[in-house]
Amino acid sequence: MNHEFHHSPPVPQFIGHSFKDFLPLVGAFIAVTILTFVLGFLNNAIHYIDWMRFFEGSFFLIFGVLKVINIRGFVDAYSMYDLVARRIKAYGYIYPFIELGLGLAYILGFALVVTNWITLVVTLTGALGVFIKLREKEVVPCACLGAIFKIPMTWVTLFEDLLMAGMAALMLFVL
């Protein structure tokens, strides 16, 4: 009697989490990248600043929409680690609309100096809250994709915030 065991191939691990845990995030970044390229080509973007602007805009639009779909669930998860939302619950409800506004401003090229400053403040504040929770090794869900997908908050979350802040800072420096 032949007993063959069919095992799944090993899945890469990311600090105690499986790659599968991050598939919704990977999907969101693929969508952001595709939208960035579409916007870049439609606008004949030749400067890297335009590509960053379209990336930021695409990111904020897609991630903002995902947060709005279940805004109450987002607020509950977000207030577990965001420094402002923890103290002012209304900020959690406003935050997805801040992202949507930033997304539109980036894509339309509207008030880019103000848009970049707001992005810098919002993302660095968020990054600090994420860093504190990661340093404390507290396990909390990441609210970056809203409450639709259950993904863990890891150093990837911190990287997201710092990436957005870094691009905003670079655009401020160049503009």
CSV table of C-alpha atoms in Angstrom, one decimal:
chain,number,residue,atom,x,y,z
A,1,MET,CA,0.0,0.0,0.0
A,2,ASN,CA,1.5,3.3,-1.1
A,3,HIS,CA,0.9,6.1,1.3
A,4,GLU,CA,2.0,9.3,-0.4
A,5,PHE,CA,1.7,12.5,1.5
A,6,HIS,CA,0.9,15.6,-0.5
A,7,HIS,CA,2.4,18.5,1.2
A,8,SER,CA,2.0,22.1,0.1
A,9,PRO,CA,5.2,23.8,-0.7
A,10,PRO,CA,6.6,25.8,2.1
A,11,VAL,CA,5.3,29.4,2.3
A,12,PRO,CA,7.8,32.1,3.0
A,13,GLN,CA,7.5,33.6,6.5
A,14,PHE,CA,7.6,37.3,7.4
A,15,ILE,CA,8.4,37.7,11.0
A,16,GLY,CA,6.0,35.0,12.2
A,17,HIS,CA,3.4,35.6,9.4
A,18,SER,CA,2.9,33.7,6.2
A,19,PHE,CA,3.1,35.4,2.8
A,20,LYS,CA,-0.6,34.4,2.4
A,21,ASP,CA,-1.4,36.8,5.2
A,22,PHE,CA,-0.2,39.7,3.0
A,23,LEU,CA,-1.9,38.7,-0.3
A,24,PRO,CA,-4.6,41.4,0.0
A,25,LEU,CA,-1.8,44.0,0.6
A,26,VAL,CA,0.1,42.7,-2.4
A,27,GLY,CA,-3.0,42.9,-4.5
A,28,ALA,CA,-3.6,46.5,-3.3
A,29,PHE,CA,0.0,47.4,-4.3
A,30,ILE,CA,-0.5,45.8,-7.7
A,31,ALA,CA,-3.6,47.8,-8.2
A,32,VAL,CA,-1.8,51.0,-7.1
A,33,THR,CA,1.0,50.3,-9.5
A,34,ILE,CA,-1.3,49.6,-12.4
A,35,LEU,CA,-3.3,52.8,-11.8
A,36,THR,CA,0.0,54.7,-11.4
A,37,PHE,CA,1.2,53.5,-14.8
A,38,VAL,CA,-2.2,54.2,-16.5
A,39,LEU,CA,-2.2,57.8,-15.1
A,40,GLY,CA,1.4,58.3,-16.0
A,41,PHE,CA,0.9,57.2,-19.6
A,42,LEU,CA,-2.4,59.1,-20.0
A,43,ASN,CA,-0.6,62.3,-18.7
A,44,ASN,CA,2.6,61.8,-20.7
A,45,ALA,CA,4.5,61.8,-17.4
A,46,ILE,CA,8.2,62.0,-18.0
A,47,HIS,CA,9.4,63.3,-14.7
A,48,TYR,CA,9.8,61.1,-11.6
A,49,ILE,CA,7.9,63.6,-9.5
A,50,ASP,CA,4.8,63.0,-11.7
A,51,TRP,CA,5.2,59.3,-11.2
A,52,MET,CA,5.5,59.7,-7.4
A,53,ARG,CA,2.5,62.0,-7.4
A,54,PHE,CA,0.4,59.5,-9.3
A,55,PHE,CA,1.6,56.7,-7.0
A,56,GLU,CA,0.7,58.7,-3.9
A,57,GLY,CA,-2.7,59.6,-5.4
A,58,SER,CA,-3.4,56.0,-6.5
A,59,PHE,CA,-2.3,54.7,-3.1
A,60,PHE,CA,-4.5,57.1,-1.1
A,61,LEU,CA,-7.6,56.6,-3.4
A,62,ILE,CA,-7.5,52.8,-3.3
A,63,PHE,CA,-6.6,52.5,0.4
A,64,GLY,CA,-9.1,55.2,1.3
A,65,VAL,CA,-12.0,53.5,-0.6
A,66,LEU,CA,-11.2,50.2,1.2
A,67,LYS,CA,-11.4,52.0,4.6
A,68,VAL,CA,-14.7,53.6,3.8
A,69,ILE,CA,-16.4,50.3,2.9
A,70,ASN,CA,-16.5,49.3,6.5
A,71,ILE,CA,-15.7,52.5,8.2
A,72,ARG,CA,-16.8,51.4,11.7
A,73,GLY,CA,-14.5,48.4,11.6
A,74,PHE,CA,-11.7,50.5,10.3
A,75,VAL,CA,-12.1,53.0,13.2
A,76,ASP,CA,-12.1,50.2,15.7
A,77,ALA,CA,-8.8,48.7,14.3
A,78,TYR,CA,-7.2,52.1,13.6
A,79,SER,CA,-7.8,53.4,17.1
A,80,MET,CA,-5.8,50.5,18.5
A,81,TYR,CA,-2.5,52.0,17.3
A,82,ASP,CA,-3.0,55.5,15.8
A,83,LEU,CA,-1.9,58.2,18.3
A,84,VAL,CA,-4.6,60.7,17.2
A,85,ALA,CA,-7.5,58.2,16.6
A,86,ARG,CA,-6.9,56.7,20.1
A,87,ARG,CA,-7.6,60.1,21.7
A,88,ILE,CA,-10.1,61.6,19.2
A,89,LYS,CA,-12.4,58.9,17.8
A,90,ALA,CA,-13.8,61.3,15.2
A,91,TYR,CA,-10.4,61.4,13.6
A,92,GLY,CA,-10.7,57.7,12.7
A,93,TYR,CA,-13.9,58.5,10.9
A,94,ILE,CA,-12.4,61.5,9.1
A,95,TYR,CA,-9.1,59.8,8.2
A,96,PRO,CA,-10.3,57.8,5.2
A,97,PHE,CA,-11.7,61.0,3.7
A,98,ILE,CA,-8.4,62.7,4.3
A,99,GLU,CA,-6.8,59.9,2.3
A,100,LEU,CA,-9.4,60.3,-0.5
A,101,GLY,CA,-8.9,64.0,-0.6
A,102,LEU,CA,-5.1,63.6,-0.7
A,103,GLY,CA,-5.5,61.0,-3.5
A,104,LEU,CA,-7.5,63.4,-5.6
A,105,ALA,CA,-5.2,66.3,-4.9
A,106,TYR,CA,-2.2,64.3,-6.0
A,107,ILE,CA,-3.8,63.0,-9.2
A,108,LEU,CA,-5.2,66.4,-10.1
A,109,GLY,CA,-2.0,68.2,-9.2
A,110,PHE,CA,-3.9,70.4,-6.8
A,111,ALA,CA,-2.1,72.5,-4.1
A,112,LEU,CA,0.8,70.1,-4.1
A,113,VAL,CA,2.9,71.9,-1.5
A,114,VAL,CA,-0.1,71.8,1.0
A,115,THR,CA,-0.9,68.2,-0.1
A,116,ASN,CA,2.6,67.1,0.6
A,117,TRP,CA,2.8,68.8,4.0
A,118,ILE,CA,-0.5,67.2,5.0
A,119,THR,CA,0.8,63.8,3.8
A,120,LEU,CA,4.0,64.2,5.7
A,121,VAL,CA,2.3,65.1,9.0
A,122,VAL,CA,-0.4,62.4,8.7
A,123,THR,CA,2.0,59.6,7.6
A,124,LEU,CA,4.7,60.4,10.1
A,125,THR,CA,2.1,60.5,12.9
A,126,GLY,CA,0.8,57.2,11.8
A,127,ALA,CA,4.3,55.7,11.5
A,128,LEU,CA,5.0,56.8,15.1
A,129,GLY,CA,1.9,54.9,16.4
A,130,VAL,CA,2.8,51.8,14.4
A,131,PHE,CA,6.4,51.9,15.6
A,132,ILE,CA,5.3,52.2,19.2
A,133,LYS,CA,3.0,49.1,18.9
A,134,LEU,CA,5.7,47.1,17.0
A,135,ARG,CA,8.3,48.0,19.6
A,136,GLU,CA,5.9,46.9,22.4
A,137,LYS,CA,5.4,43.7,20.4
A,138,GLU,CA,1.7,44.1,20.7
A,139,VAL,CA,-0.3,42.1,18.2
A,140,VAL,CA,-2.9,44.3,16.5
A,141,PRO,CA,-4.6,44.2,13.1
A,142,CYS,CA,-3.4,46.5,10.4
A,143,ALA,CA,-6.2,48.9,9.4
A,144,CYS,CA,-4.3,50.0,6.2
A,145,LEU,CA,-6.8,48.1,4.0
A,146,GLY,CA,-9.7,48.9,6.2
A,147,ALA,CA,-11.6,46.2,8.0
A,148,ILE,CA,-12.4,44.1,5.0
A,149,PHE,CA,-9.1,42.2,5.0
A,150,LYS,CA,-7.5,40.8,8.1
A,151,ILE,CA,-3.8,41.5,7.8
A,152,PRO,CA,-1.4,41.7,10.7
A,153,MET,CA,0.4,44.9,11.5
A,154,THR,CA,4.1,44.3,11.0
A,155,TRP,CA,7.2,46.3,9.9
A,156,VAL,CA,5.6,46.3,6.4
A,157,THR,CA,3.0,48.7,7.8
A,158,LEU,CA,5.7,51.0,9.1
A,159,PHE,CA,7.5,50.8,5.7
A,160,GLU,CA,4.2,51.9,4.0
A,161,ASP,CA,3.9,55.0,6.2
A,162,LEU,CA,7.6,55.9,5.8
A,163,LEU,CA,7.5,55.3,2.0
A,164,MET,CA,4.6,57.8,1.7
A,165,ALA,CA,6.2,60.3,4.0
A,166,GLY,CA,9.5,60.0,2.2
A,167,MET,CA,7.9,60.6,-1.2
A,168,ALA,CA,6.0,63.6,0.2
A,169,ALA,CA,9.3,65.0,1.7
A,170,LEU,CA,11.1,64.5,-1.6
A,171,MET,CA,8.4,66.2,-3.6
A,172,LEU,CA,8.5,69.1,-1.1
A,173,PHE,CA,12.2,69.4,-1.5
A,174,VAL,CA,12.0,69.4,-5.3
A,175,LEU,CA,8.8,71.6,-5.7
